[in-house]
């Protein structure tokens, strides 16, 4: 059967329709987006410029920073633009592209966070075999599988949504093209698609979150026999990772592990994992991680010493 599609563009309702609130949101989210770009670029620069950070943990941290930049860029620029635009519209294919990129980088973040937990498990629970388990080839394979898995997830999710017919409804009660708000506009039975979305997005989020919790439970039990200094160092690293995981996974599970129903709270929850979490990640990893802090100090000291030499 040929899919009937009378829609060429969609209109977002956005976070608010109050003009004053929109101006406040414009300034606020522009600041958030700048912090996301600058903070994550700074982590990437620090990791790449310091040979001491060329280890599996920081390799995956640089992957996470790149994902955060791309993930937030899938929604934030359009949202910021819409705060000062009279017409909050997006073309049909623009909506397809936004959904694909959002779920691609979002799922990549889920898989990268899961691989980072495995890396910490190997480092703390298997210290003698760590260099063998997390060899350079193993890191590349794990990162590649994360990106390929995210690509498959996003392709399937976008195809599921946009193979449905869209007749006349075109107002999306959200600030970006996500699955549940778009499915509400389809002029067809979406029961099967809703179940597949839960299986695809919801179970991926829940499954990876449970794997993460299990790995950290094992890590905590293994730390009982370590010295106080070793426990402090391991808990500092794992604590920052667990904070990121909680901030990201809990809202994702709330949104995607349920039927295609929308609540007023959904937009606020979505802001948390699309904008707030990518902004907090650099702060969490720099403030709680001695390796990154020391590398940043060395980077700044090299920068200032170079300036002094140029002046001299």
PDB file of C-alpha atoms in Angstrom:
ATOM      1  CA  UNK A   1       0.000   0.000   0.000  1.00  0.00           C
ATOM      2  CA  UNK A   2       1.210   3.506  -0.818  1.00  0.00           C
ATOM      3  CA  UNK A   3       1.691   5.712   2.224  1.00  0.00           C
ATOM      4  CA  UNK A   4      -0.560   8.782   2.104  1.00  0.00           C
ATOM      5  CA  UNK A   5       1.311  11.903   3.178  1.00  0.00           C
ATOM      6  CA  UNK A   6      -0.221  15.355   2.869  1.00  0.00           C
ATOM      7  CA  UNK A   7       2.246  17.018   5.261  1.00  0.00           C
ATOM      8  CA  UNK A   8       5.227  19.005   3.974  1.00  0.00           C
ATOM      9  CA  UNK A   9       6.128  20.672   7.263  1.00  0.00           C
ATOM     10  CA  UNK A  10       5.442  20.494  10.998  1.00  0.00           C
ATOM     11  CA  UNK A  11       4.942  23.244  13.581  1.00  0.00           C
ATOM     12  CA  UNK A  12       6.386  23.048  17.101  1.00  0.00           C
ATOM     13  CA  UNK A  13       4.461  24.337  20.098  1.00  0.00           C
ATOM     14  CA  UNK A  14       7.795  24.643  21.937  1.00  0.00           C
ATOM     15  CA  UNK A  15       8.469  24.922  25.643  1.00  0.00           C
ATOM     16  CA  UNK A  16       6.315  28.027  26.095  1.00  0.00           C
ATOM     17  CA  UNK A  17       4.099  30.366  24.093  1.00  0.00           C
ATOM     18  CA  UNK A  18       4.584  33.299  26.467  1.00  0.00           C
ATOM     19  CA  UNK A  19       6.763  35.896  24.615  1.00  0.00           C
ATOM     20  CA  UNK A  20       8.576  36.976  27.810  1.00  0.00           C
ATOM     21  CA  UNK A  21       9.327  33.385  28.811  1.00  0.00           C
ATOM     22  CA  UNK A  22      10.584  32.684  25.302  1.00  0.00           C
ATOM     23  CA  UNK A  23      13.134  35.510  25.584  1.00  0.00           C
ATOM     24  CA  UNK A  24      14.277  34.188  28.975  1.00  0.00           C
ATOM     25  CA  UNK A  25      14.555  30.672  27.542  1.00  0.00           C
ATOM     26  CA  UNK A  26      16.464  32.029  24.535  1.00  0.00           C
ATOM     27  CA  UNK A  27      19.164  33.583  26.743  1.00  0.00           C
ATOM     28  CA  UNK A  28      19.251  30.600  29.110  1.00  0.00           C
ATOM     29  CA  UNK A  29      19.507  27.856  26.500  1.00  0.00           C
ATOM     30  CA  UNK A  30      21.970  29.828  24.382  1.00  0.00           C
ATOM     31  CA  UNK A  31      24.205  29.968  27.473  1.00  0.00           C
ATOM     32  CA  UNK A  32      23.681  26.235  28.102  1.00  0.00           C
ATOM     33  CA  UNK A  33      24.591  25.392  24.500  1.00  0.00           C
ATOM     34  CA  UNK A  34      27.747  27.522  24.587  1.00  0.00           C
ATOM     35  CA  UNK A  35      28.777  25.773  27.826  1.00  0.00           C
ATOM     36  CA  UNK A  36      28.151  22.358  26.217  1.00  0.00           C
ATOM     37  CA  UNK A  37      30.333  23.170  23.204  1.00  0.00           C
ATOM     38  CA  UNK A  38      33.145  24.869  25.146  1.00  0.00           C
ATOM     39  CA  UNK A  39      33.217  22.333  28.019  1.00  0.00           C
ATOM     40  CA  UNK A  40      33.235  19.246  25.829  1.00  0.00           C
ATOM     41  CA  UNK A  41      35.707  20.721  23.331  1.00  0.00           C
ATOM     42  CA  UNK A  42      38.013  21.513  26.238  1.00  0.00           C
ATOM     43  CA  UNK A  43      37.879  17.881  27.397  1.00  0.00           C
ATOM     44  CA  UNK A  44      38.629  16.696  23.847  1.00  0.00           C
ATOM     45  CA  UNK A  45      41.564  19.111  23.591  1.00  0.00           C
ATOM     46  CA  UNK A  46      42.899  18.056  27.000  1.00  0.00           C
ATOM     47  CA  UNK A  47      42.696  14.324  26.245  1.00  0.00           C
ATOM     48  CA  UNK A  48      44.272  14.604  22.795  1.00  0.00           C
ATOM     49  CA  UNK A  49      47.068  16.960  23.885  1.00  0.00           C
ATOM     50  CA  UNK A  50      48.220  15.030  26.983  1.00  0.00           C
ATOM     51  CA  UNK A  51      49.942  11.651  26.319  1.00  0.00           C
ATOM     52  CA  UNK A  52      49.254  10.610  29.940  1.00  0.00           C
ATOM     53  CA  UNK A  53      45.545  10.531  29.111  1.00  0.00           C
ATOM     54  CA  UNK A  54      45.950   8.210  26.119  1.00  0.00           C
ATOM     55  CA  UNK A  55      44.350   5.346  28.058  1.00  0.00           C
ATOM     56  CA  UNK A  56      41.087   3.421  27.527  1.00  0.00           C
ATOM     57  CA  UNK A  57      39.151   5.419  30.136  1.00  0.00           C
ATOM     58  CA  UNK A  58      39.989   8.761  28.521  1.00  0.00           C
ATOM     59  CA  UNK A  59      39.548   7.364  25.017  1.00  0.00           C
ATOM     60  CA  UNK A  60      35.923   6.608  25.895  1.00  0.00           C
ATOM     61  CA  UNK A  61      35.589   9.930  27.732  1.00  0.00           C
ATOM     62  CA  UNK A  62      36.611  11.729  24.523  1.00  0.00           C
ATOM     63  CA  UNK A  63      33.994   9.653  22.652  1.00  0.00           C
ATOM     64  CA  UNK A  64      31.415  10.781  25.221  1.00  0.00           C
ATOM     65  CA  UNK A  65      32.405  14.437  24.848  1.00  0.00           C
ATOM     66  CA  UNK A  66      32.090  14.238  21.060  1.00  0.00           C
ATOM     67  CA  UNK A  67      28.696  12.526  21.408  1.00  0.00           C
ATOM     68  CA  UNK A  68      27.479  15.230  23.811  1.00  0.00           C
ATOM     69  CA  UNK A  69      28.368  17.983  21.332  1.00  0.00           C
ATOM     70  CA  UNK A  70      26.616  16.207  18.436  1.00  0.00           C
ATOM     71  CA  UNK A  71      23.665  15.002  20.549  1.00  0.00           C
ATOM     72  CA  UNK A  72      22.807  18.461  21.898  1.00  0.00           C
ATOM     73  CA  UNK A  73      23.365  19.983  18.431  1.00  0.00           C
ATOM     74  CA  UNK A  74      20.571  17.771  17.051  1.00  0.00           C
ATOM     75  CA  UNK A  75      17.971  19.762  19.032  1.00  0.00           C
ATOM     76  CA  UNK A  76      19.448  22.856  20.721  1.00  0.00           C
ATOM     77  CA  UNK A  77      20.149  25.167  17.711  1.00  0.00           C
ATOM     78  CA  UNK A  78      16.628  24.725  16.319  1.00  0.00           C
ATOM     79  CA  UNK A  79      15.069  25.162  19.766  1.00  0.00           C
ATOM     80  CA  UNK A  80      17.096  28.353  20.409  1.00  0.00           C
ATOM     81  CA  UNK A  81      16.155  29.730  16.973  1.00  0.00           C
ATOM     82  CA  UNK A  82      12.458  29.016  17.589  1.00  0.00           C
ATOM     83  CA  UNK A  83      12.443  31.062  20.811  1.00  0.00           C
ATOM     84  CA  UNK A  84      12.856  34.227  18.697  1.00  0.00           C
ATOM     85  CA  UNK A  85      10.937  33.088  15.594  1.00  0.00           C
ATOM     86  CA  UNK A  86       7.295  33.736  14.848  1.00  0.00           C
ATOM     87  CA  UNK A  87       6.979  30.537  12.779  1.00  0.00           C
ATOM     88  CA  UNK A  88       8.302  27.517  14.656  1.00  0.00           C
ATOM     89  CA  UNK A  89       8.228  25.184  11.669  1.00  0.00           C
ATOM     90  CA  UNK A  90      10.388  22.352  10.380  1.00  0.00           C
ATOM     91  CA  UNK A  91      10.102  20.631   7.013  1.00  0.00           C
ATOM     92  CA  UNK A  92       9.003  17.004   6.776  1.00  0.00           C
ATOM     93  CA  UNK A  93      12.506  15.842   5.811  1.00  0.00           C
ATOM     94  CA  UNK A  94      14.036  18.178   8.373  1.00  0.00           C
ATOM     95  CA  UNK A  95      11.945  16.383  10.992  1.00  0.00           C
ATOM     96  CA  UNK A  96      13.128  12.995   9.677  1.00  0.00           C
ATOM     97  CA  UNK A  97      16.752  14.154   9.831  1.00  0.00           C
ATOM     98  CA  UNK A  98      16.385  15.587  13.318  1.00  0.00           C
ATOM     99  CA  UNK A  99      14.828  12.400  14.684  1.00  0.00           C
ATOM    100  CA  UNK A 100      17.509  10.244  13.053  1.00  0.00           C
ATOM    101  CA  UNK A 101      20.447  12.312  14.357  1.00  0.00           C
ATOM    102  CA  UNK A 102      18.910  12.708  17.824  1.00  0.00           C
ATOM    103  CA  UNK A 103      18.395   8.964  18.277  1.00  0.00           C
ATOM    104  CA  UNK A 104      21.726   8.101  16.640  1.00  0.00           C
ATOM    105  CA  UNK A 105      23.792  10.200  19.026  1.00  0.00           C
ATOM    106  CA  UNK A 106      21.486   9.514  21.978  1.00  0.00           C
ATOM    107  CA  UNK A 107      21.852   5.762  21.562  1.00  0.00           C
ATOM    108  CA  UNK A 108      25.607   6.172  21.003  1.00  0.00           C
ATOM    109  CA  UNK A 109      25.778   7.910  24.392  1.00  0.00           C
ATOM    110  CA  UNK A 110      23.938   4.995  26.028  1.00  0.00           C
ATOM    111  CA  UNK A 111      26.365   2.457  24.556  1.00  0.00           C
ATOM    112  CA  UNK A 112      29.479   4.559  25.303  1.00  0.00           C
ATOM    113  CA  UNK A 113      28.409   4.960  28.946  1.00  0.00           C
ATOM    114  CA  UNK A 114      27.892   1.195  29.159  1.00  0.00           C
ATOM    115  CA  UNK A 115      31.347   0.518  27.691  1.00  0.00           C
ATOM    116  CA  UNK A 116      32.859   3.014  30.156  1.00  0.00           C
ATOM    117  CA  UNK A 117      31.323   1.012  33.003  1.00  0.00           C
ATOM    118  CA  UNK A 118      32.885  -2.170  31.599  1.00  0.00           C
ATOM    119  CA  UNK A 119      36.238  -0.378  31.418  1.00  0.00           C
ATOM    120  CA  UNK A 120      35.987   0.604  35.111  1.00  0.00           C
ATOM    121  CA  UNK A 121      34.985  -2.954  36.018  1.00  0.00           C
ATOM    122  CA  UNK A 122      38.033  -4.333  34.193  1.00  0.00           C
ATOM    123  CA  UNK A 123      40.361  -1.747  35.775  1.00  0.00           C
ATOM    124  CA  UNK A 124      39.165  -2.295  39.347  1.00  0.00           C
ATOM    125  CA  UNK A 125      38.144  -5.966  39.420  1.00  0.00           C
ATOM    126  CA  UNK A 126      40.689  -7.371  36.929  1.00  0.00           C
ATOM    127  CA  UNK A 127      43.758  -5.106  37.415  1.00  0.00           C
ATOM    128  CA  UNK A 128      46.337  -7.734  36.371  1.00  0.00           C
ATOM    129  CA  UNK A 129      44.512  -8.487  33.123  1.00  0.00           C
ATOM    130  CA  UNK A 130      43.352  -4.926  32.439  1.00  0.00           C
ATOM    131  CA  UNK A 131      45.887  -4.078  29.719  1.00  0.00           C
ATOM    132  CA  UNK A 132      45.036  -7.325  27.929  1.00  0.00           C
ATOM    133  CA  UNK A 133      41.253  -6.926  28.238  1.00  0.00           C
ATOM    134  CA  UNK A 134      41.238  -3.237  27.263  1.00  0.00           C
ATOM    135  CA  UNK A 135      43.908  -3.314  24.565  1.00  0.00           C
ATOM    136  CA  UNK A 136      43.949  -0.658  21.838  1.00  0.00           C
ATOM    137  CA  UNK A 137      42.228  -3.050  19.412  1.00  0.00           C
ATOM    138  CA  UNK A 138      39.572  -3.929  22.005  1.00  0.00           C
ATOM    139  CA  UNK A 139      38.839  -0.239  22.607  1.00  0.00           C
ATOM    140  CA  UNK A 140      38.443   0.429  18.884  1.00  0.00           C
ATOM    141  CA  UNK A 141      36.150  -2.599  18.497  1.00  0.00           C
ATOM    142  CA  UNK A 142      33.975  -1.578  21.476  1.00  0.00           C
ATOM    143  CA  UNK A 143      33.719   2.022  20.238  1.00  0.00           C
ATOM    144  CA  UNK A 144      32.896   0.852  16.693  1.00  0.00           C
ATOM    145  CA  UNK A 145      30.189  -1.517  17.970  1.00  0.00           C
ATOM    146  CA  UNK A 146      28.698   1.339  20.002  1.00  0.00           C
ATOM    147  CA  UNK A 147      28.457   3.578  16.943  1.00  0.00           C
ATOM    148  CA  UNK A 148      27.179   0.800  14.655  1.00  0.00           C
ATOM    149  CA  UNK A 149      24.572  -0.256  17.233  1.00  0.00           C
ATOM    150  CA  UNK A 150      23.410   3.355  17.510  1.00  0.00           C
ATOM    151  CA  UNK A 151      23.177   3.620  13.724  1.00  0.00           C
ATOM    152  CA  UNK A 152      20.999   0.498  13.523  1.00  0.00           C
ATOM    153  CA  UNK A 153      18.771   1.708  16.367  1.00  0.00           C
ATOM    154  CA  UNK A 154      18.272   5.143  14.839  1.00  0.00           C
ATOM    155  CA  UNK A 155      17.579   3.830  11.343  1.00  0.00           C
ATOM    156  CA  UNK A 156      14.963   1.382  12.682  1.00  0.00           C
ATOM    157  CA  UNK A 157      13.353   3.993  14.949  1.00  0.00           C
ATOM    158  CA  UNK A 158      13.072   6.631  12.218  1.00  0.00           C
ATOM    159  CA  UNK A 159      11.825   4.142   9.633  1.00  0.00           C
ATOM    160  CA  UNK A 160       9.157   2.853  12.048  1.00  0.00           C
ATOM    161  CA  UNK A 161       7.847   6.363  12.625  1.00  0.00           C
ATOM    162  CA  UNK A 162       7.876   7.828   9.133  1.00  0.00           C
ATOM    163  CA  UNK A 163       6.545   4.804   7.267  1.00  0.00           C
ATOM    164  CA  UNK A 164       3.174   5.824   8.752  1.00  0.00           C
ATOM    165  CA  UNK A 165       0.807   8.150   6.844  1.00  0.00           C
ATOM    166  CA  UNK A 166       0.432  11.780   7.966  1.00  0.00           C
ATOM    167  CA  UNK A 167      -2.761  13.392   6.697  1.00  0.00           C
ATOM    168  CA  UNK A 168      -3.522  16.889   7.988  1.00  0.00           C
ATOM    169  CA  UNK A 169      -2.360  17.138  11.608  1.00  0.00           C
ATOM    170  CA  UNK A 170       0.988  18.930  11.690  1.00  0.00           C
ATOM    171  CA  UNK A 171       1.322  20.598  15.132  1.00  0.00           C
ATOM    172  CA  UNK A 172       3.898  18.811  17.308  1.00  0.00           C
ATOM    173  CA  UNK A 173       3.395  19.420  21.031  1.00  0.00           C
ATOM    174  CA  UNK A 174       7.134  19.480  21.704  1.00  0.00           C
ATOM    175  CA  UNK A 175      10.268  21.458  20.838  1.00  0.00           C
ATOM    176  CA  UNK A 176      11.839  18.809  18.579  1.00  0.00           C
ATOM    177  CA  UNK A 177      10.831  15.789  16.502  1.00  0.00           C
ATOM    178  CA  UNK A 178      10.730  12.874  18.903  1.00  0.00           C
ATOM    179  CA  UNK A 179       8.930   9.576  18.421  1.00  0.00           C
ATOM    180  CA  UNK A 180       5.919   9.868  20.721  1.00  0.00           C
ATOM    181  CA  UNK A 181       4.845  13.434  19.777  1.00  0.00           C
ATOM    182  CA  UNK A 182       5.203  12.644  16.048  1.00  0.00           C
ATOM    183  CA  UNK A 183       3.326   9.325  16.337  1.00  0.00           C
ATOM    184  CA  UNK A 184       0.332  11.225  17.749  1.00  0.00           C
ATOM    185  CA  UNK A 185      -0.028  12.958  14.354  1.00  0.00           C
ATOM    186  CA  UNK A 186      -0.152   9.775  12.275  1.00  0.00           C
ATOM    187  CA  UNK A 187      -3.551   8.977  10.714  1.00  0.00           C
ATOM    188  CA  UNK A 188      -3.222   5.203  11.235  1.00  0.00           C
ATOM    189  CA  UNK A 189      -3.253   2.652  14.026  1.00  0.00           C
ATOM    190  CA  UNK A 190       0.076   3.036  15.870  1.00  0.00           C
ATOM    191  CA  UNK A 191      -0.357   0.221  18.425  1.00  0.00           C
ATOM    192  CA  UNK A 192       2.229  -2.078  16.857  1.00  0.00           C
ATOM    193  CA  UNK A 193       4.661   0.785  16.257  1.00  0.00           C
ATOM    194  CA  UNK A 194       4.308   1.881  19.896  1.00  0.00           C
ATOM    195  CA  UNK A 195       5.196  -1.624  21.077  1.00  0.00           C
ATOM    196  CA  UNK A 196       8.223  -1.719  18.761  1.00  0.00           C
ATOM    197  CA  UNK A 197       9.352   1.710  20.006  1.00  0.00           C
ATOM    198  CA  UNK A 198       9.211   0.447  23.593  1.00  0.00           C
ATOM    199  CA  UNK A 199      11.187  -2.633  22.561  1.00  0.00           C
ATOM    200  CA  UNK A 200      13.713  -0.573  20.614  1.00  0.00           C
ATOM    201  CA  UNK A 201      14.254   2.532  22.773  1.00  0.00           C
ATOM    202  CA  UNK A 202      12.800   1.662  26.154  1.00  0.00           C
ATOM    203  CA  UNK A 203      14.401  -1.752  26.555  1.00  0.00           C
ATOM    204  CA  UNK A 204      17.792  -0.521  25.295  1.00  0.00           C
ATOM    205  CA  UNK A 205      17.743   2.212  27.956  1.00  0.00           C
ATOM    206  CA  UNK A 206      16.523  -0.100  30.715  1.00  0.00           C
ATOM    207  CA  UNK A 207      18.800  -3.003  29.742  1.00  0.00           C
ATOM    208  CA  UNK A 208      21.961  -0.865  29.621  1.00  0.00           C
ATOM    209  CA  UNK A 209      20.999   0.846  32.880  1.00  0.00           C
ATOM    210  CA  UNK A 210      20.617  -2.518  34.642  1.00  0.00           C
ATOM    211  CA  UNK A 211      23.979  -3.675  33.232  1.00  0.00           C
ATOM    212  CA  UNK A 212      25.550  -0.483  34.568  1.00  0.00           C
ATOM    213  CA  UNK A 213      24.020  -0.940  38.017  1.00  0.00           C
ATOM    214  CA  UNK A 214      25.180  -4.570  38.108  1.00  0.00           C
ATOM    215  CA  UNK A 215      28.745  -3.615  37.135  1.00  0.00           C
ATOM    216  CA  UNK A 216      28.935  -0.935  39.820  1.00  0.00           C
ATOM    217  CA  UNK A 217      27.519  -3.309  42.421  1.00  0.00           C
ATOM    218  CA  UNK A 218      30.319  -5.772  41.611  1.00  0.00           C
ATOM    219  CA  UNK A 219      32.869  -2.931  41.755  1.00  0.00           C
ATOM    220  CA  UNK A 220      31.634  -1.772  45.181  1.00  0.00           C
ATOM    221  CA  UNK A 221      31.855  -5.301  46.597  1.00  0.00           C
ATOM    222  CA  UNK A 222      35.370  -5.715  45.222  1.00  0.00           C
ATOM    223  CA  UNK A 223      36.520  -2.458  46.882  1.00  0.00           C
ATOM    224  CA  UNK A 224      35.943  -3.809  50.401  1.00  0.00           C
ATOM    225  CA  UNK A 225      39.334  -5.533  50.376  1.00  0.00           C
ATOM    226  CA  UNK A 226      41.281  -2.544  49.044  1.00  0.00           C
ATOM    227  CA  UNK A 227      43.222   0.111  50.922  1.00  0.00           C
ATOM    228  CA  UNK A 228      41.534   3.383  51.861  1.00  0.00           C
ATOM    229  CA  UNK A 229      43.538   5.277  49.204  1.00  0.00           C
ATOM    230  CA  UNK A 230      42.572   2.796  46.467  1.00  0.00           C
ATOM    231  CA  UNK A 231      38.917   2.924  47.523  1.00  0.00           C
ATOM    232  CA  UNK A 232      38.897   6.728  47.445  1.00  0.00           C
ATOM    233  CA  UNK A 233      40.440   6.872  43.961  1.00  0.00           C
ATOM    234  CA  UNK A 234      38.078   4.213  42.551  1.00  0.00           C
ATOM    235  CA  UNK A 235      34.996   5.730  44.174  1.00  0.00           C
ATOM    236  CA  UNK A 236      35.913   9.196  42.850  1.00  0.00           C
ATOM    237  CA  UNK A 237      36.107   7.917  39.264  1.00  0.00           C
ATOM    238  CA  UNK A 238      33.076   5.632  39.515  1.00  0.00           C
ATOM    239  CA  UNK A 239      31.050   8.223  41.423  1.00  0.00           C
ATOM    240  CA  UNK A 240      31.345  10.753  38.608  1.00  0.00           C
ATOM    241  CA  UNK A 241      30.392   8.111  36.035  1.00  0.00           C
ATOM    242  CA  UNK A 242      27.423   6.914  38.103  1.00  0.00           C
ATOM    243  CA  UNK A 243      26.186  10.515  38.468  1.00  0.00           C
ATOM    244  CA  UNK A 244      26.236  10.974  34.685  1.00  0.00           C
ATOM    245  CA  UNK A 245      24.506   7.628  34.184  1.00  0.00           C
ATOM    246  CA  UNK A 246      21.686   8.465  36.608  1.00  0.00           C
ATOM    247  CA  UNK A 247      21.093  11.928  35.127  1.00  0.00           C
ATOM    248  CA  UNK A 248      20.881  10.487  31.619  1.00  0.00           C
ATOM    249  CA  UNK A 249      19.208   7.090  31.956  1.00  0.00           C
ATOM    250  CA  UNK A 250      16.386   7.814  34.415  1.00  0.00           C
ATOM    251  CA  UNK A 251      14.730  10.478  32.191  1.00  0.00           C
ATOM    252  CA  UNK A 252      15.237   8.278  29.083  1.00  0.00           C
ATOM    253  CA  UNK A 253      13.536   5.325  30.776  1.00  0.00           C
ATOM    254  CA  UNK A 254      10.690   7.592  31.936  1.00  0.00           C
ATOM    255  CA  UNK A 255      10.084   8.850  28.371  1.00  0.00           C
ATOM    256  CA  UNK A 256      10.579   5.710  26.259  1.00  0.00           C
ATOM    257  CA  UNK A 257       9.588   2.761  28.445  1.00  0.00           C
ATOM    258  CA  UNK A 258       5.866   3.425  28.209  1.00  0.00           C
ATOM    259  CA  UNK A 259       3.098   3.513  25.576  1.00  0.00           C
ATOM    260  CA  UNK A 260       2.724   6.517  23.277  1.00  0.00           C
ATOM    261  CA  UNK A 261       1.175   8.815  25.846  1.00  0.00           C
ATOM    262  CA  UNK A 262       2.441  12.323  26.521  1.00  0.00           C
ATOM    263  CA  UNK A 263       2.410  14.249  29.791  1.00  0.00           C
ATOM    264  CA  UNK A 264       2.994  17.976  30.506  1.00  0.00           C
ATOM    265  CA  UNK A 265       6.150  16.927  32.354  1.00  0.00           C
ATOM    266  CA  UNK A 266       7.664  15.332  29.219  1.00  0.00           C
ATOM    267  CA  UNK A 267       9.119  18.548  27.821  1.00  0.00           C
ATOM    268  CA  UNK A 268      10.907  19.400  31.073  1.00  0.00           C
ATOM    269  CA  UNK A 269      12.253  15.842  31.344  1.00  0.00           C
ATOM    270  CA  UNK A 270      13.428  15.981  27.728  1.00  0.00           C
ATOM    271  CA  UNK A 271      15.292  19.242  28.402  1.00  0.00           C
ATOM    272  CA  UNK A 272      17.118  17.465  31.197  1.00  0.00           C
ATOM    273  CA  UNK A 273      18.605  14.696  29.062  1.00  0.00           C
ATOM    274  CA  UNK A 274      18.993  16.673  25.804  1.00  0.00           C
ATOM    275  CA  UNK A 275      20.598  19.816  27.249  1.00  0.00           C
ATOM    276  CA  UNK A 276      21.302  19.716  30.994  1.00  0.00           C
ATOM    277  CA  UNK A 277      23.142  16.378  31.084  1.00  0.00           C
ATOM    278  CA  UNK A 278      25.525  17.180  28.170  1.00  0.00           C
ATOM    279  CA  UNK A 279      26.269  20.488  29.914  1.00  0.00           C
ATOM    280  CA  UNK A 280      26.960  18.851  33.289  1.00  0.00           C
ATOM    281  CA  UNK A 281      29.155  16.033  31.933  1.00  0.00           C
ATOM    282  CA  UNK A 282      32.313  18.173  31.509  1.00  0.00           C
ATOM    283  CA  UNK A 283      31.834  19.680  34.991  1.00  0.00           C
ATOM    284  CA  UNK A 284      31.300  16.282  36.608  1.00  0.00           C
ATOM    285  CA  UNK A 285      34.287  14.676  34.898  1.00  0.00           C
ATOM    286  CA  UNK A 286      36.643  17.599  35.562  1.00  0.00           C
ATOM    287  CA  UNK A 287      35.662  18.305  39.165  1.00  0.00           C
ATOM    288  CA  UNK A 288      35.598  14.644  40.236  1.00  0.00           C
ATOM    289  CA  UNK A 289      38.525  13.352  38.164  1.00  0.00           C
ATOM    290  CA  UNK A 290      42.076  14.084  39.324  1.00  0.00           C
ATOM    291  CA  UNK A 291      43.606  12.918  36.023  1.00  0.00           C
ATOM    292  CA  UNK A 292      41.600  15.412  33.961  1.00  0.00           C
ATOM    293  CA  UNK A 293      42.188  18.252  36.449  1.00  0.00           C
ATOM    294  CA  UNK A 294      45.948  17.675  36.468  1.00  0.00           C
ATOM    295  CA  UNK A 295      46.038  17.448  32.664  1.00  0.00           C
ATOM    296  CA  UNK A 296      44.138  20.749  32.394  1.00  0.00           C
ATOM    297  CA  UNK A 297      46.622  22.395  34.752  1.00  0.00           C
ATOM    298  CA  UNK A 298      49.515  21.119  32.605  1.00  0.00           C
ATOM    299  CA  UNK A 299      47.756  22.387  29.459  1.00  0.00           C
ATOM    300  CA  UNK A 300      47.263  25.866  30.929  1.00  0.00           C
ATOM    301  CA  UNK A 301      50.824  25.997  32.276  1.00  0.00           C
ATOM    302  CA  UNK A 302      52.199  25.105  28.810  1.00  0.00           C
ATOM    303  CA  UNK A 303      49.981  27.780  27.267  1.00  0.00           C
ATOM    304  CA  UNK A 304      51.201  30.480  29.681  1.00  0.00           C
ATOM    305  CA  UNK A 305      54.859  29.442  29.372  1.00  0.00           C
ATOM    306  CA  UNK A 306      54.537  29.664  25.572  1.00  0.00           C
ATOM    307  CA  UNK A 307      53.066  33.161  25.901  1.00  0.00           C
ATOM    308  CA  UNK A 308      55.970  34.213  28.141  1.00  0.00           C
ATOM    309  CA  UNK A 309      58.485  32.885  25.610  1.00  0.00           C
ATOM    310  CA  UNK A 310      56.775  34.773  22.789  1.00  0.00           C
ATOM    311  CA  UNK A 311      56.811  37.978  24.841  1.00  0.00           C
ATOM    312  CA  UNK A 312      60.489  37.465  25.683  1.00  0.00           C
TER     313      UNK A 312
END
